[in-house]
Coordinates of C-alpha atoms in Angstrom, one line a residue:
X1 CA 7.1 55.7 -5.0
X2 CA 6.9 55.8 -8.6
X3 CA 9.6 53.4 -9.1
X4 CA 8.2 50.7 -6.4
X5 CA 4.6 50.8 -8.2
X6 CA 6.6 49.9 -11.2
X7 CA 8.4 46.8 -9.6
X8 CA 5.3 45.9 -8.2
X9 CA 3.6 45.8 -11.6
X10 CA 6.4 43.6 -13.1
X11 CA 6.6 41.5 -10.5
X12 CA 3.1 40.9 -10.6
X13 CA 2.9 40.2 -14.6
X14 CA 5.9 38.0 -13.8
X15 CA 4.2 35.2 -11.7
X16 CA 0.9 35.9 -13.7
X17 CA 3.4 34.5 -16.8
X18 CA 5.1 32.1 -14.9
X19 CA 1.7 30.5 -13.6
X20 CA 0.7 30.5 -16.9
X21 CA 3.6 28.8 -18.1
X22 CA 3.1 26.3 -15.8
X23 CA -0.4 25.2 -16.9
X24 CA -0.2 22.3 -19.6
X25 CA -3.1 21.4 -21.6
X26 CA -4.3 17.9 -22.3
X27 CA -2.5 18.1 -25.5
X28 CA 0.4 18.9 -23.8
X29 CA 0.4 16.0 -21.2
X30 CA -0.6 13.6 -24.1
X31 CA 2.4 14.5 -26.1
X32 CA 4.5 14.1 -23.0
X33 CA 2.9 10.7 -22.3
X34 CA 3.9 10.0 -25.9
X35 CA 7.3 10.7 -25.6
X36 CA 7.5 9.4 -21.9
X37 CA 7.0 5.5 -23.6
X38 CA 9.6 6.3 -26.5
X39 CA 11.8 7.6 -24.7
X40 CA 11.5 4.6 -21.5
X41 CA 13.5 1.2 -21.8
X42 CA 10.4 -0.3 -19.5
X43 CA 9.4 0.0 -15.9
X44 CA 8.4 -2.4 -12.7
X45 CA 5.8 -1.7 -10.5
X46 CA 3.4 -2.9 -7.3
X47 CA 0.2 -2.4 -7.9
X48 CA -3.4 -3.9 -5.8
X49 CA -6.2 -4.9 -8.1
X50 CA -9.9 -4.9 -6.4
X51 CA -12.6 -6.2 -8.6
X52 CA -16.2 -5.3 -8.0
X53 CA -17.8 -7.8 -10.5
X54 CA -18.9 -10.2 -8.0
X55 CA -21.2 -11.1 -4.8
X56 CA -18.3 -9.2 -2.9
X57 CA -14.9 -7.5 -3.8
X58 CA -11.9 -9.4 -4.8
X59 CA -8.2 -8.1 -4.3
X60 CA -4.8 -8.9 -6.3
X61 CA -1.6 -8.1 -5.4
X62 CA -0.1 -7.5 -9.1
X63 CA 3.5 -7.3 -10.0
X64 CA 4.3 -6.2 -13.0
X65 CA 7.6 -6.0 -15.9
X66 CA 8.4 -4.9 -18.8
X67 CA 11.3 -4.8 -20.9
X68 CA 10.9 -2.8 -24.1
X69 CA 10.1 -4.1 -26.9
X70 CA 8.0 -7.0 -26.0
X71 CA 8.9 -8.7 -22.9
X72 CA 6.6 -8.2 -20.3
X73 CA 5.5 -10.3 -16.6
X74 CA 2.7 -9.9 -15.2
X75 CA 2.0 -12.0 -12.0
X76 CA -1.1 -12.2 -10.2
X77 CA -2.1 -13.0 -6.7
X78 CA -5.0 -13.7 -5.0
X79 CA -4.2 -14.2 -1.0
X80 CA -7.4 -14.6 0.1
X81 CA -8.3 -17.8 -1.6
X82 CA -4.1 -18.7 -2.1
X83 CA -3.7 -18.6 -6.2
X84 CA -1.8 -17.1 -8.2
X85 CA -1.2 -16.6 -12.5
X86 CA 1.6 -15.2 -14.3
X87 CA 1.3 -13.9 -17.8
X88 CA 4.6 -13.8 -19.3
X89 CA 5.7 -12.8 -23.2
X90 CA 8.9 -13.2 -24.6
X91 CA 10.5 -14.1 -27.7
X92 CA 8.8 -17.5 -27.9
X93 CA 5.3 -16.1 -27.3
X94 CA 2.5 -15.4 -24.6
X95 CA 2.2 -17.9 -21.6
X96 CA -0.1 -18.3 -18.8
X97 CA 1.1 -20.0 -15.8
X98 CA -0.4 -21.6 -13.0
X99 CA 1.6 -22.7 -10.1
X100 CA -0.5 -24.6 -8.0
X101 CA -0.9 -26.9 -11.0
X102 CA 2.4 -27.2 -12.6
X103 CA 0.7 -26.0 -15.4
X104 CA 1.4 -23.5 -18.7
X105 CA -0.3 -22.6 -21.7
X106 CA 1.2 -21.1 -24.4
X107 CA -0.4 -18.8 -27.1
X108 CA 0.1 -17.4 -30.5
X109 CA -1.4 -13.8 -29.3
X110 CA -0.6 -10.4 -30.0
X111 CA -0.9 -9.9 -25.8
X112 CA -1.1 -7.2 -25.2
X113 CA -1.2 -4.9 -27.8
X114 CA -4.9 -6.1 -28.8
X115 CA -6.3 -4.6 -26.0
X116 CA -6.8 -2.4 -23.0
X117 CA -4.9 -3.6 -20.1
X118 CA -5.4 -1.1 -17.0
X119 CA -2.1 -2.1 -14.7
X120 CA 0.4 -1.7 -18.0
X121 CA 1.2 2.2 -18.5
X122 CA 1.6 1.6 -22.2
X123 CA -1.8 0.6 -22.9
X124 CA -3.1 3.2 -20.5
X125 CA -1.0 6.1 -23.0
X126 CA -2.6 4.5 -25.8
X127 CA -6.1 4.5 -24.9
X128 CA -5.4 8.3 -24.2
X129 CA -4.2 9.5 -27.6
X130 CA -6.7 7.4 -29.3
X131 CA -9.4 8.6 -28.0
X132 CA -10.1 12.2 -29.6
X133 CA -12.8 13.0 -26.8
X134 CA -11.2 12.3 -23.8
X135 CA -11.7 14.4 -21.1
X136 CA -8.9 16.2 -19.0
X137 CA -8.2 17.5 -16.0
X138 CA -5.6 18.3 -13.1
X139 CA -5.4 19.0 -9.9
X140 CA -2.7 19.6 -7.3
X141 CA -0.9 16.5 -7.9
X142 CA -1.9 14.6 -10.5
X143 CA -3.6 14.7 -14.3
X144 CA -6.6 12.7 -14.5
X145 CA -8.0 11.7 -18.0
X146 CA -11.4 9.7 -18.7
X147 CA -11.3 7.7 -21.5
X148 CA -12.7 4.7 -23.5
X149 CA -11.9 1.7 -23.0
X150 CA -10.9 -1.1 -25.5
X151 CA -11.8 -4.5 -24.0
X152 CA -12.2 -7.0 -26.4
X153 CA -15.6 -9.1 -25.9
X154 CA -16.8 -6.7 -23.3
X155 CA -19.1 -4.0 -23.8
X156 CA -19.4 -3.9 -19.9
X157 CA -17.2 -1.2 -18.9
X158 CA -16.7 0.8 -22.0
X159 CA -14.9 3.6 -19.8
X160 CA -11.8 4.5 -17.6
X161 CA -10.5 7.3 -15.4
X162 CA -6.9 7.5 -15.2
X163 CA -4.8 9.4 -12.5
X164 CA -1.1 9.8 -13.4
X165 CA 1.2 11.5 -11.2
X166 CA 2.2 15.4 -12.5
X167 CA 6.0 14.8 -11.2
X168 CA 6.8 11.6 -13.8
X169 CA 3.5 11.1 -15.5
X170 CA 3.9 7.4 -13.6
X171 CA 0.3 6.0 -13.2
X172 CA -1.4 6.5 -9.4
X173 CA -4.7 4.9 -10.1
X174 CA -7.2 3.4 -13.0
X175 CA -10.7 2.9 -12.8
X176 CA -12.7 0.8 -14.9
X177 CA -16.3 1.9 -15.0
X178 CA -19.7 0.2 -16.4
X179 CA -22.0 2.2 -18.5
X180 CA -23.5 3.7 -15.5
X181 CA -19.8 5.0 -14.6
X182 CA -19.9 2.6 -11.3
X183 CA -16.3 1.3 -10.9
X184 CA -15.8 -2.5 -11.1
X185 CA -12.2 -2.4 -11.7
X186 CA -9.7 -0.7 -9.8
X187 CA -5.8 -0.3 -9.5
X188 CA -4.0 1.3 -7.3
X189 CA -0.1 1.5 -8.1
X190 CA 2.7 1.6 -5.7
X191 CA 6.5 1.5 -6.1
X192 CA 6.4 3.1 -9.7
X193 CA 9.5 2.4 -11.2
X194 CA 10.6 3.6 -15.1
X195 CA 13.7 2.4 -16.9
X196 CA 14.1 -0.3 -14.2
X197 CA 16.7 -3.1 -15.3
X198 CA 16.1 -6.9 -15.0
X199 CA 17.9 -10.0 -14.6
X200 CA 18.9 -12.3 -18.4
X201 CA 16.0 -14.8 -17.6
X202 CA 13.4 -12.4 -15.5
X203 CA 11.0 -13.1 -18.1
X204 CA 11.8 -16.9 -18.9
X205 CA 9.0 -19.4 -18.2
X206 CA 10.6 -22.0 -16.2
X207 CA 12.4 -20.1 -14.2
X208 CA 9.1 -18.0 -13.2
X209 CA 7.3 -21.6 -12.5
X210 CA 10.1 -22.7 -10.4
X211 CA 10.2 -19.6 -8.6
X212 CA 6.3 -19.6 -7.8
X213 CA 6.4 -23.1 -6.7
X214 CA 8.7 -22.2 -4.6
X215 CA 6.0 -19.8 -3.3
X216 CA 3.2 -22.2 -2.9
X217 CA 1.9 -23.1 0.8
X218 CA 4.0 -26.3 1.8
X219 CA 0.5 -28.2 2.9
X220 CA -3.0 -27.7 1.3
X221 CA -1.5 -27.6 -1.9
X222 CA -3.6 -29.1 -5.0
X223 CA -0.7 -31.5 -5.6
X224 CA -1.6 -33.2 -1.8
X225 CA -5.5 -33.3 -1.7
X226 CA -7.2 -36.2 -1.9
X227 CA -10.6 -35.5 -1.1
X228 CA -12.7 -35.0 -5.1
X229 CA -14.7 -32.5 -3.9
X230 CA -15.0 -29.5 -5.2
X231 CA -17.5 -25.9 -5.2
X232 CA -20.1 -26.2 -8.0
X233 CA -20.4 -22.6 -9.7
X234 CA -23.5 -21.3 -11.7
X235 CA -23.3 -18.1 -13.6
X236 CA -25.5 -15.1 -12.8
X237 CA -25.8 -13.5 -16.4
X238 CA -27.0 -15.9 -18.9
X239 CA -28.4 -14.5 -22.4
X240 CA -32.4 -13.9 -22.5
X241 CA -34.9 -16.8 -22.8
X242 CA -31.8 -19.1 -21.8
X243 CA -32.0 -21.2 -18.8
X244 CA -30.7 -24.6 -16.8
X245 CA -32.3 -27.1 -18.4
X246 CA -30.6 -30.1 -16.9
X247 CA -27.5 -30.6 -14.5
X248 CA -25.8 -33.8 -14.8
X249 CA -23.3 -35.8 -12.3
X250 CA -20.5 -37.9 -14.4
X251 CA -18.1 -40.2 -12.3
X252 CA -14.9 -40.4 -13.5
X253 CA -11.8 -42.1 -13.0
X254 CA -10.9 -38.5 -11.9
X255 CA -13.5 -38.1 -9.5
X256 CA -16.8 -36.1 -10.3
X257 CA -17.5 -34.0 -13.0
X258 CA -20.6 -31.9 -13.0
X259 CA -22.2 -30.8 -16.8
X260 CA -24.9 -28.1 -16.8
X261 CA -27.0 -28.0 -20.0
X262 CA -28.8 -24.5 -20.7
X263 CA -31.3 -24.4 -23.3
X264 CA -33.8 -21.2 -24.9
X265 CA -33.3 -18.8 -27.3
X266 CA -29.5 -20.2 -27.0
X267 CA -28.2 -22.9 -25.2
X268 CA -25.0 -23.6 -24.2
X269 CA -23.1 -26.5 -22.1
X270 CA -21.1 -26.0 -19.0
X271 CA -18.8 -28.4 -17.8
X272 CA -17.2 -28.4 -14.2
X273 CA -14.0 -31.0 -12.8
X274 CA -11.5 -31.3 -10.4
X275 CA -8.5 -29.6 -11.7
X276 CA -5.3 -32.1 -11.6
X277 CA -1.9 -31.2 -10.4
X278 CA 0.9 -32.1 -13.1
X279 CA 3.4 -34.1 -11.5
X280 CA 5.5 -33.0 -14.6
X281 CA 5.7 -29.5 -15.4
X282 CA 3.3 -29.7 -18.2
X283 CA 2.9 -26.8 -21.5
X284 CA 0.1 -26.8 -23.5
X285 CA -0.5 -25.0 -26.6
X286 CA -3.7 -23.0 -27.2
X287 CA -5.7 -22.6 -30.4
X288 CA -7.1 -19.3 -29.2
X289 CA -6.7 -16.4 -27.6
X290 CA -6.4 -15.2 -23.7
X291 CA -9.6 -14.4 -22.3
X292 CA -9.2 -12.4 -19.2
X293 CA -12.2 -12.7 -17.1
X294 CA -11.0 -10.2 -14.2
X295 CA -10.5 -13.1 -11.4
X296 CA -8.7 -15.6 -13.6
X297 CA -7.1 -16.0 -17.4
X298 CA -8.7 -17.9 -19.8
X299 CA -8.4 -19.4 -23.4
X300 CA -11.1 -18.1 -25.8
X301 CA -11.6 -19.9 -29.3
X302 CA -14.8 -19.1 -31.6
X303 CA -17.1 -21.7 -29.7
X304 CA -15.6 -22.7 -26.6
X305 CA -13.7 -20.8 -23.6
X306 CA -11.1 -23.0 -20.9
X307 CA -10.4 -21.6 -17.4
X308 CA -9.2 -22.6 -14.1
X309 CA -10.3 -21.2 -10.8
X310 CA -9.9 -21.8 -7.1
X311 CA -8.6 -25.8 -8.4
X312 CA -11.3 -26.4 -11.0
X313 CA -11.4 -26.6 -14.5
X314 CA -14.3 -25.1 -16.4
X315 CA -15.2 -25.8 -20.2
X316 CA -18.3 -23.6 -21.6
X317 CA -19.0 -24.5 -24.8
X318 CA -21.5 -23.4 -27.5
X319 CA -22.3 -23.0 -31.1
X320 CA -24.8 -20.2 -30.7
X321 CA -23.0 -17.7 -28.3
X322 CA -21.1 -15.3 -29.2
X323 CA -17.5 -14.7 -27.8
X324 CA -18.5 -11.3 -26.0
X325 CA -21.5 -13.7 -24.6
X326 CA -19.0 -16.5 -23.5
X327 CA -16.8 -13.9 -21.6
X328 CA -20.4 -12.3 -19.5
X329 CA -20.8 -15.8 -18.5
X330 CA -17.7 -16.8 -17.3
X331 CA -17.4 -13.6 -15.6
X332 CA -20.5 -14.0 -14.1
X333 CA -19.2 -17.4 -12.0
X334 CA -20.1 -17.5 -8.7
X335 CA -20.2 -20.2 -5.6
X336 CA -23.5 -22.5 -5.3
X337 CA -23.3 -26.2 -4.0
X338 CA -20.0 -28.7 -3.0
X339 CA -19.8 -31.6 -5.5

């Protein structure tokens, strides 16, 4: 009897070691994660993007590459209203494509290093050992850190909560949350894939284009319509004491082209046109940097920020904005009258 009390003990100190063992602390996991992107040659993944920012949600299907050190595709889809960007860096620098227009812009940008990115694991690891008070936890399945963020030009959403999966510390979900911790942002991952291996030209520009125009709807397309009309957008955040002062109708020998003039405390100048298809494949260099404004990629300079949305072009412009106040408009776009 003796004897059995005294396996029973062991065993029981055993497990209670054993469990303990098993219990890693957020340092822990952080120092895995560290080592996890060392150690990786990249990854590929599936991932579904819902933003929240708007009158109602909006979902992309993202794909996403990388090839360690600094190649990286990231292609985003919108079905709903049929668009699409890819955001490819390689050797010759950080491009934005857009299909439906033949179009590419080319930027000297550090992209993406400069900032959080919530569908690249990287970024996600980085935002996690640089931020000291981070909280930790973990439950059956996963770890699950909530951190800040570090958007660039957007005080919005200064936090995130980040599930990564305890069995390869791939990421399940992020959530990108306003000051009030109500999610705006949030991706789901699927198909997780580290060390996957790519083909010679995976990440080379005209191969991508011809690939996604290859994609495009055969009718409908923006290279087919002839009718100028397009959906005239206000924004729903302008700064205080700033409002539409005037909205002006321009014919062109493009069609119409709609400029808004806000004046106040600080005024600003919207401009709204038709986008046109390039019949060419046509690259563009930017002075500037990409803006991402959640729905679409942008090009932000000190004054001015260029985007293209649902096949229109929008210039805002302004000498007394600041860049953080160009983004909250352009994010704010939403659908108002058909020009």
């Amino acid at each position: 009897m003796r004897k059995a009390w005294l396996l029973l003990v062991v065993g029981l100190v055993s497990i209670l070691v054993l469990a303990g063992c098993g219990t890693k602390s957020k340092e822990d996991v952080t120092k895995s994660l560290g080592a996890k992107v060392e150690e990786m040659k990249g990854y590929e993944s599936n991932a579904k993007m819902t933003l929240q920012t708007g009158a109602e949600p909006q979902v992309y299907e993202v794909e996403i590459g990388h090839n360690k050190p600094n190649y990286y595709r990231v292609n985003l889809k919108n079905a709903a209203k049929d668009q699409s960007q890819i955001i490819i860096r390689n050797d010759e620098g950080v491009f934005v494509l857009t299909p439906a227009l033949n179009k590419s812009f080319r930027f000297h940008s550090e992209w993406p290093q400069n900032s959080s990115q919530a569908y690249l694991f990287e970024s996600l690891v980085n935002d996690i050992k640089n931020d000291p008070d981070a909280t930790f936890t973990a439950t059956e399945d996963n770890y699950v850190f909530e951190t800040k963020t570090n958007y660039q030009n957007n005080k919005l959403l200064p936090t995130q909560e980040i599930t990564l999966s305890k069995k390869d510390l791939s990421p399940v979900s992020v959530k990108v949350m306003d000051p009030d911790k109500k999610p705006l942002v949030l991706v789901e991952f699927s198909d997780f894939k580290f060390d996957a291996s790519f083909d010679a030209d995976a990440f080379d520009v005209k191969k991508n284009m011809t690939g996604a125009r290859l994609e495009l709807p055969t009718s409908g397309s923006v290279s087919e319509e002839t009718d100028n009309s397009f959906t005239v957008m206000t924004p729903l955040d302008t700064p205080a004491g700033t409002e539409l002062k005037e909205q002006a109708d321009v014919k062109t020998s493009n069609g119409n082209r709609v400029v808004m003039t806000y004046e106040g405390e600080k005024t600003f100048t919207l401009i709204q046109e038709k986008s046109r298809y390039a019949e060419i494949p046509t690259a563009t260099f930017v002075n500037g940097q990409i803006a991402d404004l959640g729905y679409t990629m942008g090009a932000l300079t000190e004054n001015s920020l260029t985007w293209s949305y649902q096949g229109v072009d929008f210039t805002l412009a302004s000498k007394d904005l600041s860049q953080e106040e160009l983004m909250m408009v352009a994010r704010s776009m939403q659908g108002a009258t058909t020009k």
